[in-house]
Tab-separated table of C-alpha atoms and ligand atoms in Angstrom:
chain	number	residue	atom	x	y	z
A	1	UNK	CA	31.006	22.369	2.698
A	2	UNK	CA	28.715	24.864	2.117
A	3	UNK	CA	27.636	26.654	5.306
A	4	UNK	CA	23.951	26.449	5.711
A	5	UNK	CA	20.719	27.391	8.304
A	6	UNK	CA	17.419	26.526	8.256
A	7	UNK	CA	15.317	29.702	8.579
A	8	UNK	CA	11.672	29.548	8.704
A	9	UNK	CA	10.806	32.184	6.541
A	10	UNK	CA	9.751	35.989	6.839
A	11	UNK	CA	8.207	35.554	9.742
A	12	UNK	CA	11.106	33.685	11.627
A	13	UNK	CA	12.363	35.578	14.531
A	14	UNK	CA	15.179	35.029	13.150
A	15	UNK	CA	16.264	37.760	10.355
A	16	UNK	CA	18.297	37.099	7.360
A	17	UNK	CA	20.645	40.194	8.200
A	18	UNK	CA	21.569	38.212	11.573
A	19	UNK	CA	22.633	34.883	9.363
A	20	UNK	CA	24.441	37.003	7.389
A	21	UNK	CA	26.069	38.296	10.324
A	22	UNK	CA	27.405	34.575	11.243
A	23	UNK	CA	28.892	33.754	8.172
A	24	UNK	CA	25.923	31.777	7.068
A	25	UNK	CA	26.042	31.222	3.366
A	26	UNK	CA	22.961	29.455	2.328
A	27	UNK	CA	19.219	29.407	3.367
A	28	UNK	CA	17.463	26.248	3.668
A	29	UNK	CA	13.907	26.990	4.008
A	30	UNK	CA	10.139	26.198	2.518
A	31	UNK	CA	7.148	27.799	1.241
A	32	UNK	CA	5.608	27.399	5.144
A	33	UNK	CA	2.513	28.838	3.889
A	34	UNK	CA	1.094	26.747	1.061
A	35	UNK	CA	-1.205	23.830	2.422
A	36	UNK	CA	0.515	20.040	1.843
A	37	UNK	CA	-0.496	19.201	-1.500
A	38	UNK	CA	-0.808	22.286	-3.138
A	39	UNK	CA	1.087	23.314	-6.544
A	40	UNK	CA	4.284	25.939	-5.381
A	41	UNK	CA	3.820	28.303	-8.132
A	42	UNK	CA	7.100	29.923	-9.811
A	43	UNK	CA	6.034	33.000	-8.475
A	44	UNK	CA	6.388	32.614	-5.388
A	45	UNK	CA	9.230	30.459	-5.605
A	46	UNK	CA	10.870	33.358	-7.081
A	47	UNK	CA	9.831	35.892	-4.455
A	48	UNK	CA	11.247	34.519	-1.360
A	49	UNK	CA	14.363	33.553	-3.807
A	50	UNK	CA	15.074	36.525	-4.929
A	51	UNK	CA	14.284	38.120	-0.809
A	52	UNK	CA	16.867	35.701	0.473
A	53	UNK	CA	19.723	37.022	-2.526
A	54	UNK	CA	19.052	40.630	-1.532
A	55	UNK	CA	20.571	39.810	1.464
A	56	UNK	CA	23.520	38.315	-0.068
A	57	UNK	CA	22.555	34.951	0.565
A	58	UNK	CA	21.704	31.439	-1.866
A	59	UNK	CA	18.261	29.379	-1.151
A	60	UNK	CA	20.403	26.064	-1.120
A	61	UNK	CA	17.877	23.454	-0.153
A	62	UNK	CA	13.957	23.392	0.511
A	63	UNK	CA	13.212	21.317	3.842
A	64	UNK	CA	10.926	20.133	3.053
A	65	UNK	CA	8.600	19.731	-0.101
A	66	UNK	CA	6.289	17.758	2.163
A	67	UNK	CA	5.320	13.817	0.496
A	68	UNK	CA	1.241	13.838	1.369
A	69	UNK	CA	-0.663	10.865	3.425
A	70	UNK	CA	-1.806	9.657	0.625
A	71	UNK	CA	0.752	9.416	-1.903
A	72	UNK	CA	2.591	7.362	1.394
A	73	UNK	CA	-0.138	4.723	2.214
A	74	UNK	CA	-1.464	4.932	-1.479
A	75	UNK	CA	-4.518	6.721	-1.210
A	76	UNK	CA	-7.614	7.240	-4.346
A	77	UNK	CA	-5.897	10.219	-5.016
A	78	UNK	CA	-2.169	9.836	-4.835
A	79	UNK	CA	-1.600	10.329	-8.936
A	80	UNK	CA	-3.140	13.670	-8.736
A	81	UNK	CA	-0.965	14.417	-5.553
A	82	UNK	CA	2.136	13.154	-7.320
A	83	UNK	CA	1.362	15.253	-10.273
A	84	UNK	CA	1.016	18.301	-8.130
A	85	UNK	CA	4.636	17.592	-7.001
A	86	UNK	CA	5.994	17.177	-10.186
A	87	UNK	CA	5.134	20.672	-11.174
A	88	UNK	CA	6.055	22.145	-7.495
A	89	UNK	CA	9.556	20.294	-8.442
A	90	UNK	CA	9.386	21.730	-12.493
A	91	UNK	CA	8.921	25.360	-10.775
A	92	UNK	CA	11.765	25.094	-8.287
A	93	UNK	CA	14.062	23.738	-10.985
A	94	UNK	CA	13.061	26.795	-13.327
A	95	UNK	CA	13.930	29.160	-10.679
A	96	UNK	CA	17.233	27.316	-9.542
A	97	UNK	CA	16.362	25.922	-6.482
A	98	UNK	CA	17.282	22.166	-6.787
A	99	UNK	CA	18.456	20.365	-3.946
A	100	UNK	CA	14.969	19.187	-2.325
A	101	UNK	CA	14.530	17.262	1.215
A	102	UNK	CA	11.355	15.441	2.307
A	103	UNK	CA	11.222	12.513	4.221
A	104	UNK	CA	8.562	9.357	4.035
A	105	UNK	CA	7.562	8.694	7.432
A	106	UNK	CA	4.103	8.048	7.725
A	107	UNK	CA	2.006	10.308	10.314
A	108	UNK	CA	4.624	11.718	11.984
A	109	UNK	CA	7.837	13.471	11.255
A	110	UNK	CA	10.317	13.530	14.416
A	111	UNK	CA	9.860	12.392	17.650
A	112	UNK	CA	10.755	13.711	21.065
A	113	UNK	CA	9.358	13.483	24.708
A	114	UNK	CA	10.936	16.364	26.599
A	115	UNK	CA	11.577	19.715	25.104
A	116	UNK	CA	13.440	21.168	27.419
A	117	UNK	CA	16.065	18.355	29.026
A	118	UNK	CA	18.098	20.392	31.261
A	119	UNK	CA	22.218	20.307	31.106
A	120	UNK	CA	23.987	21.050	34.166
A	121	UNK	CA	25.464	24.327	33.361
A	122	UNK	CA	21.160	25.333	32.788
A	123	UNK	CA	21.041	25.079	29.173
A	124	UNK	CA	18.760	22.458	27.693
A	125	UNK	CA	18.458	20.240	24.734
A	126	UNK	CA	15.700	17.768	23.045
A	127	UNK	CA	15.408	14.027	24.588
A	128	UNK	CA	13.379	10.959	23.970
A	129	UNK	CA	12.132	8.770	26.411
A	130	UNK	CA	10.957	5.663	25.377
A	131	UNK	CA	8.864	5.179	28.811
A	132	UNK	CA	6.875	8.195	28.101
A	133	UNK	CA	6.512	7.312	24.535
A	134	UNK	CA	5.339	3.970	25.125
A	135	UNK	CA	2.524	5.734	27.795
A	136	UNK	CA	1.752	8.406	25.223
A	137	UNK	CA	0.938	5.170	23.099
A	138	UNK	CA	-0.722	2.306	25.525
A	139	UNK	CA	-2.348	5.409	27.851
A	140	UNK	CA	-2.943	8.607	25.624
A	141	UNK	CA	-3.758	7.036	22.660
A	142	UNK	CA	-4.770	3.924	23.907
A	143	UNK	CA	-3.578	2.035	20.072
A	144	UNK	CA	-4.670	-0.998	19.781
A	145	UNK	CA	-2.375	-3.746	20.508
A	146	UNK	CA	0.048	-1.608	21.261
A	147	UNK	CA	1.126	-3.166	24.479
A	148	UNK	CA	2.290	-6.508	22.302
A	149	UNK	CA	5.020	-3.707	21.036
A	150	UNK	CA	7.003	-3.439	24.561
A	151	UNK	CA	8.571	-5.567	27.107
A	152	UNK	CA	6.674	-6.649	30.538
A	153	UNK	CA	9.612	-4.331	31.842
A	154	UNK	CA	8.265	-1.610	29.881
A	155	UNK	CA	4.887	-1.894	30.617
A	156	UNK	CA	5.704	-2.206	34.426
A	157	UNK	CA	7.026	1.586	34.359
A	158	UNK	CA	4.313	2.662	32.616
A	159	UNK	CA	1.913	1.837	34.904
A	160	UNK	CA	4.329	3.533	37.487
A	161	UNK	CA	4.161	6.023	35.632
A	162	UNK	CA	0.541	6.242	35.232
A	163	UNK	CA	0.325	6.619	39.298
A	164	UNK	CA	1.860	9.870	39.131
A	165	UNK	CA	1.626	11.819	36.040
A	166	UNK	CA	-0.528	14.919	36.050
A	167	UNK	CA	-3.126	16.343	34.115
A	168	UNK	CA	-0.467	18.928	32.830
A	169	UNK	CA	2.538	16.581	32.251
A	170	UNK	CA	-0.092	14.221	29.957
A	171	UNK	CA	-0.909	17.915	28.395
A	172	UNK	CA	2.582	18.565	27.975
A	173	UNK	CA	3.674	15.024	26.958
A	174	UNK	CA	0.802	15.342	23.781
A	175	UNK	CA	2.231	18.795	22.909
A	176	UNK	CA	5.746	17.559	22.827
A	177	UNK	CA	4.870	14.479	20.616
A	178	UNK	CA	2.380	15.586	17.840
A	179	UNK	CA	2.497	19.157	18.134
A	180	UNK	CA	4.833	21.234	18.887
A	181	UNK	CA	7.625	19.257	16.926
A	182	UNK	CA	5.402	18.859	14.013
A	183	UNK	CA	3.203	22.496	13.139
A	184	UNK	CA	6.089	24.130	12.151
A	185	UNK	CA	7.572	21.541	9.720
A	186	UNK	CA	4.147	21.457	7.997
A	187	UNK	CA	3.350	18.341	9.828
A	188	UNK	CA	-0.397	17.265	10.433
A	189	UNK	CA	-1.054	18.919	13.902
A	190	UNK	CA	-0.436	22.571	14.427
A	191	UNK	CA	-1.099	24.598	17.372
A	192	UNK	CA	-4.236	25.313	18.226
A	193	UNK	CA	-5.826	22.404	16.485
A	194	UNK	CA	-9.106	21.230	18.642
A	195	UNK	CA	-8.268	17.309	20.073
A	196	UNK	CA	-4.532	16.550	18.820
A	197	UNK	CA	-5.028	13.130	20.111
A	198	UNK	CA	-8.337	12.582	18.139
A	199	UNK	CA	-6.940	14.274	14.926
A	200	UNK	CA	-3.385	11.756	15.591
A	201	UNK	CA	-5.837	8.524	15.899
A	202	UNK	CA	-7.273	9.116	12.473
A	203	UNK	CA	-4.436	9.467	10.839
A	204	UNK	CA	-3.174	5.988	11.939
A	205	UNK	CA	-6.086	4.520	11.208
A	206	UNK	CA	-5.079	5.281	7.015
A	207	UNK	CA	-2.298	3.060	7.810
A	208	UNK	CA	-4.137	-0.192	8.685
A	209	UNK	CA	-2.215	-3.088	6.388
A	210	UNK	CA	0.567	-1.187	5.324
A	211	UNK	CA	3.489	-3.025	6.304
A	212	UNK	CA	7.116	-2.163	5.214
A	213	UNK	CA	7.414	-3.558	2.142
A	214	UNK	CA	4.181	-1.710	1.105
A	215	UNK	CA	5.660	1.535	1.867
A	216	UNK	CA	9.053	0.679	0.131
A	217	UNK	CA	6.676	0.051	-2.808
A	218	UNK	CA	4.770	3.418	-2.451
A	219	UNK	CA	8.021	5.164	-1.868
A	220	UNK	CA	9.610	3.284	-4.886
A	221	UNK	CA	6.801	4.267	-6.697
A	222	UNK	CA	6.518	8.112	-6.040
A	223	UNK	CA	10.406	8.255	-6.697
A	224	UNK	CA	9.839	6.694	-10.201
A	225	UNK	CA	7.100	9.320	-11.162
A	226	UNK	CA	9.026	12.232	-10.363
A	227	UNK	CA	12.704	11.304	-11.680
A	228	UNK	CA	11.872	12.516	-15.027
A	229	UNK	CA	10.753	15.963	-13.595
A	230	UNK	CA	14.267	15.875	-11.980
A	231	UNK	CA	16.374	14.329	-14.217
A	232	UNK	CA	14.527	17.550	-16.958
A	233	UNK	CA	15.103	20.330	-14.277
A	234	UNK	CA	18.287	18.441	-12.392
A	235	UNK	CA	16.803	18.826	-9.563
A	236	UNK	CA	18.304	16.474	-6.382
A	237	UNK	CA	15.726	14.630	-3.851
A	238	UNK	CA	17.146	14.067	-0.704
A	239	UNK	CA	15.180	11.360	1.663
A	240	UNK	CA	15.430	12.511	5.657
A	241	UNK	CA	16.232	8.881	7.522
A	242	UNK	CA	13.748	8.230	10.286
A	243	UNK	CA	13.930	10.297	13.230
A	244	UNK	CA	14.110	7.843	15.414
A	245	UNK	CA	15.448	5.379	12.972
A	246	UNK	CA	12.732	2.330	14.067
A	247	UNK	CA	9.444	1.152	13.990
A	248	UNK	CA	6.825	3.387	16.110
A	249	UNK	CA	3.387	2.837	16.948
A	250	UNK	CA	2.535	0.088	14.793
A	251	UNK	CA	3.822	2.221	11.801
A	252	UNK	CA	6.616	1.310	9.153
A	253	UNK	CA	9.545	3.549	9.341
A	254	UNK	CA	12.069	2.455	5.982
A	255	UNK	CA	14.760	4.536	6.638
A	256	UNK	CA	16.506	3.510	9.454
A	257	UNK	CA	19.371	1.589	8.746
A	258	UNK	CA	22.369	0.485	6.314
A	259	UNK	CA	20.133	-1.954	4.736
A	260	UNK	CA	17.148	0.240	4.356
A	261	UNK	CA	19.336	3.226	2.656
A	262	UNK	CA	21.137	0.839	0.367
A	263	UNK	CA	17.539	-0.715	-0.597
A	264	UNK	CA	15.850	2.961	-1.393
A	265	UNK	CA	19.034	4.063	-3.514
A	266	UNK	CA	19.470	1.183	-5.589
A	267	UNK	CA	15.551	0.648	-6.023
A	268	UNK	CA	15.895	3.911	-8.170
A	269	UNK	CA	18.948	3.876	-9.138
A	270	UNK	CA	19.460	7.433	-10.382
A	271	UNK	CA	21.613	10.537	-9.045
A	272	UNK	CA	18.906	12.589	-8.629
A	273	UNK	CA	17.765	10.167	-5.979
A	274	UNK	CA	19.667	10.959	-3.100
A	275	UNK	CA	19.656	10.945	0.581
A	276	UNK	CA	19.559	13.977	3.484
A	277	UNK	CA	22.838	12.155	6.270
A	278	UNK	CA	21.142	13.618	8.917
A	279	UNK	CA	23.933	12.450	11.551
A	280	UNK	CA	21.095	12.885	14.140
A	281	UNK	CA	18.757	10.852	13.506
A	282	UNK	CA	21.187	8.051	12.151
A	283	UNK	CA	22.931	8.435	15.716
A	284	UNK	CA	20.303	8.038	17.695
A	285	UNK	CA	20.051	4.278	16.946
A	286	UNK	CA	22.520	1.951	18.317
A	287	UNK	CA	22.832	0.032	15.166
A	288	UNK	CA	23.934	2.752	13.143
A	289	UNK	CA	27.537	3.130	12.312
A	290	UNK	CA	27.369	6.876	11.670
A	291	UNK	CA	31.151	7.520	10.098
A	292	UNK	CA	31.047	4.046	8.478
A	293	UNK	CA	27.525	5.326	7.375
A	294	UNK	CA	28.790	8.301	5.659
A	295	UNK	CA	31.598	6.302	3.764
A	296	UNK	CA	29.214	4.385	2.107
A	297	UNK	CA	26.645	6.502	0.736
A	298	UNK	CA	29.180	10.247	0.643
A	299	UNK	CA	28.358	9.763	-3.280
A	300	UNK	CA	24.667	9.995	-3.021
A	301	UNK	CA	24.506	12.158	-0.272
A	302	UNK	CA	23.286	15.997	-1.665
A	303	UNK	CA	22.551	17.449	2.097
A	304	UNK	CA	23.810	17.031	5.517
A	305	UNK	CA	22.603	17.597	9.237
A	306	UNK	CA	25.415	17.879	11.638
A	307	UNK	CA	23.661	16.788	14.906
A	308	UNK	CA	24.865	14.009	17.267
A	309	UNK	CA	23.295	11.871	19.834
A	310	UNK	CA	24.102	10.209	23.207
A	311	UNK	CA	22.018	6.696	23.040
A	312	UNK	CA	21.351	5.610	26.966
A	313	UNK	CA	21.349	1.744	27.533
A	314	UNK	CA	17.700	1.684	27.847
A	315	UNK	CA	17.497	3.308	24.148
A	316	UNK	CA	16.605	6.820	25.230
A	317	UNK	CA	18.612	9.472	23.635
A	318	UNK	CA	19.339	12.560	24.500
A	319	UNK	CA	21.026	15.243	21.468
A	320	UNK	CA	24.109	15.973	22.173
A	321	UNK	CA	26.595	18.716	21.859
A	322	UNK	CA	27.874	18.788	18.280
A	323	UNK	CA	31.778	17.428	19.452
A	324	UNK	CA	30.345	14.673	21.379
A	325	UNK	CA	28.102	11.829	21.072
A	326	UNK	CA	28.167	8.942	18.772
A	327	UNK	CA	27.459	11.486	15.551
A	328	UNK	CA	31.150	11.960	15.393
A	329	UNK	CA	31.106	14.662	13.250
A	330	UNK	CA	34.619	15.858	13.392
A	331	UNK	CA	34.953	12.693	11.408
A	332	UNK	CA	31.538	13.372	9.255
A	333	UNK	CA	33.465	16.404	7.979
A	334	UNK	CA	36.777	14.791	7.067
A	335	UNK	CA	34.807	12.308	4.878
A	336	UNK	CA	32.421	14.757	3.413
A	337	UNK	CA	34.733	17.522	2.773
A	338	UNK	CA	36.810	14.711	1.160
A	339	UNK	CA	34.046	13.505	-1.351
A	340	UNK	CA	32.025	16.646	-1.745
A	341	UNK	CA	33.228	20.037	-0.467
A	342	UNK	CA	30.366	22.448	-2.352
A	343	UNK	CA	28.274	20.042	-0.356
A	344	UNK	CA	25.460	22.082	1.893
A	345	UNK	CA	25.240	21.155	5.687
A	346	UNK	CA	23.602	22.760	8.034
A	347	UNK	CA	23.667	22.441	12.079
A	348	UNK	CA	20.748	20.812	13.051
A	349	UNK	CA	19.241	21.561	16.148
A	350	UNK	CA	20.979	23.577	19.050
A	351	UNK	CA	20.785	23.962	22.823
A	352	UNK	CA	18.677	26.259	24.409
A	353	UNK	CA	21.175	28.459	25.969
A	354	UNK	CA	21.593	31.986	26.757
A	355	UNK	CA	18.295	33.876	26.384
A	356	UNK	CA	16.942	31.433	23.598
A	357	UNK	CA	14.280	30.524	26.012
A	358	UNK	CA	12.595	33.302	26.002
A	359	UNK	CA	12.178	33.691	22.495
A	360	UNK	CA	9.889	30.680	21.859
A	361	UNK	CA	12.151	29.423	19.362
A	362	UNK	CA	10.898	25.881	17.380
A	363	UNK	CA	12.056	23.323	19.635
A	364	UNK	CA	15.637	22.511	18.609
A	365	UNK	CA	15.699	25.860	16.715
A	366	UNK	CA	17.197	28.005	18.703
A	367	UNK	CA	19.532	31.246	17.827
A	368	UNK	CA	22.106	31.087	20.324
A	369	UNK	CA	22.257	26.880	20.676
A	370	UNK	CA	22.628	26.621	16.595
A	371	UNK	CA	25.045	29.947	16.328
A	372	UNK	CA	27.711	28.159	18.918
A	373	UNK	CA	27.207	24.860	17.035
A	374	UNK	CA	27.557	26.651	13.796
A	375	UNK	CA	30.835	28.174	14.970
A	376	UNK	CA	32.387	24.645	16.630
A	377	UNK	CA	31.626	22.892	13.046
A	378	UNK	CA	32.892	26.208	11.321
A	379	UNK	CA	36.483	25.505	13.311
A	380	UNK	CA	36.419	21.890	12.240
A	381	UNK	CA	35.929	22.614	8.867
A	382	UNK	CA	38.766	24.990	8.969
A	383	UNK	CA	41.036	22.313	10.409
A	384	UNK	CA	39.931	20.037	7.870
A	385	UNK	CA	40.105	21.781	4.883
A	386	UNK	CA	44.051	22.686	6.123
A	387	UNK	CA	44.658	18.957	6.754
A	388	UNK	CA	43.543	18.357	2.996
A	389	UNK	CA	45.706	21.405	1.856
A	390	UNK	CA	48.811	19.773	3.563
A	391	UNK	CA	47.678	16.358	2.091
A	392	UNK	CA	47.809	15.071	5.637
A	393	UNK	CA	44.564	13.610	4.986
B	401	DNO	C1	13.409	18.127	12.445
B	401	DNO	C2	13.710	17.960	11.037
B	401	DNO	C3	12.684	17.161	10.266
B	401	DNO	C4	12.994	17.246	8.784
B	401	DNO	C5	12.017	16.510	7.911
B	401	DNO	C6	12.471	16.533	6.482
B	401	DNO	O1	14.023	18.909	13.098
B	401	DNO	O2	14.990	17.451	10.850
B	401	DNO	O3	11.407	17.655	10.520
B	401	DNO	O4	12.963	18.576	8.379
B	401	DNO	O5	11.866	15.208	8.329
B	401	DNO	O6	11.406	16.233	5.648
């Protein structure tokens, strides 16, 4: 596979001469810059193209080509928003740029609770806790109803909870949730944004009587408006599963499962409609089979995120290192190397470790975390690639 990085762009701490120093091959990256909505012209598609070549590299993928609000709960003025898209999509095709991840979660793109969950030997990693979640959405946001969505055993520790939380962990609990996970991957909240919470609440509030099968409907019927654009310009749309893969806040979330990925591909059935196996995500619910998973839908898979997850019985999760956890990605690459081997992946998030905290990385981000993963899934590959030479496997 092809041996990708997400790099947030000239102004990522980051530098393009360090990837290249890695053995990083492609760039996956975004126009950061350019409001949601708004048309990517061809020029400056071309200019951060051609900056990434001059350093030897490929742009690979664009995470992400962000879906708008309102083409996802169907708003007055989704057509003009999907036309926009289409001619974002035209341009990157034009310039060569054609495998294209977004995802279709409504409000809000990933979620974690604690930024910095310690390991023992000091580094840290991302974690979810569904206690804290559940407060951030009976206590912070105060959602109406929400309590009907948890268990009395739930509820009872978030009251405890609510005894002795500080001002600052509420602070930091907000930040973790809707904004520091979601600025920098052109989410709705950035930093600095007056009243997160009030900004969060209004958002939801668009949502009111969409229920799943109205947002398969919406997604079904952005897809079908811009397949001609791809299927002209062979361009690839990859959907990012939900991160976590289940319902939150009173929201749909339709990619989550077997069921829900086998719906979205065969609703459009076309090539250029593919899917991002973001082993993260998919591992971080207990349902998911990831391997058996990757079997299935290797054909219509045009991107992958080698992450794994440790699931706790209480459904927290915690990411885990990238040979461990119920990802299984040693396996991931035996199948994918199998079906696809020009296929791009890219490590998904690291550890903190080394002196990545003091960079103020994005959370999961990191330099040193990814650059170890990077190098663990570059020796697997290696092994795998020899076991296919040998016809072993
Ligand atoms: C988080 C990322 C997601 C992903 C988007 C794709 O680390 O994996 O934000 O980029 O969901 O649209």
């Amino acid at each position: 596979m092809e041996k990708t990085w997400r790099w947030f762009g000239k102004k990522d701490k980051i530098t393009l001469t360090m990837l290249r120093q890695i053995g990083v091959e492609g760039i996956v990256t975004a126009l950061h810059d350019i409001p949601n909505g708004e048309i990517w012209s061809f020029e400056a598609i071309t200019d951060l193209k051609q900056y990434i070549e001059s350093f030897g590299l490929r742009w690979s993928v664009v995470e992400s080509l962000p879906v708008s609000e309102a083409i996802k709960y169907a708003g007055a003025d989704r057509d003009q928003l999907i036309d926009n898209y289409k001619v974002s999509l035209a341009n990157l095709g034009k310039a060569g740029v054609t495998t294209v991840c977004y995802n279709f979660m409504p409000v809000i793109d990933w979620i974690r609770t604690d930024l910095e969950y310690k390991w023992e030997d000091g580094a840290s990693s991302l974690c979810y806790d569904s206690v804290k979640f559940a407060y951030f959405d009976c206590l912070i946001l105060k959602r109406k109803g929400a309590e009907k969505d948890y268990t009395t055993e739930e509820l009872a520790k978030v009251y405890a909870l609510d005894k002795k939380i500080t001002e600052t962990e509420k602070e930091q609990l907000i930040d973790a949730i809707i904004v520091k996970t979601q600025g920098f991957v052109n989410g709705n909240i950035k930093e600095g944004d007056q009243n997160p919470v009030a900004i969060f609440n209004r958002l939801l509030k668009l949502y009111a009587g969409i229920d799943r099968n109205q947002l398969r409907e919406n997604l079904k019927y952005f897809l079908t408006a811009i397949m001609p654009v791809c299927d002209e310009w062979n361009v690839s749309m990859c959907i990012h599963p939900d991160d976590p893969p289940r319902q939150v806040l009173g929201l749909p979330r339709i990619v989550t499962n077997e069921e829900d990925i086998a719906w979205l591909l065969n609703a459009v059935d076309n090539p250029h409609n593919g899917l991002t196996f973001c082993a993260g995500s998919l591992s971080s619910g207990i349902h998911n089979d990831v391997p058996d998973l990757a079997k299935k839908f290797a054909e219509r898979t045009c991107f992958v995120h080698l992450r794994s997850a440790n699931v706790l019985p209480d459904g927290n999760f915690i990411e885990a290192g990238h040979l461990e956890g119920r990802g299984h990605l040693i396996e991931l690459v035996r199948i994918f190397e199998n079906v696809n081997p020009s296929l791009p992946f890219r490590v998904d998030h690291g550890r903190l470790m080394l002196d990545d905290a003091e960079k103020g990385y994005n959370p999961g981000y990191s330099f040193h975390g990814r650059m170890f993963a990077l190098a663990q899934m570059d020796g697997v590959m290696a092994t795998v690639k020899d076991e296919i030479n040998k016809g072993i496997i």
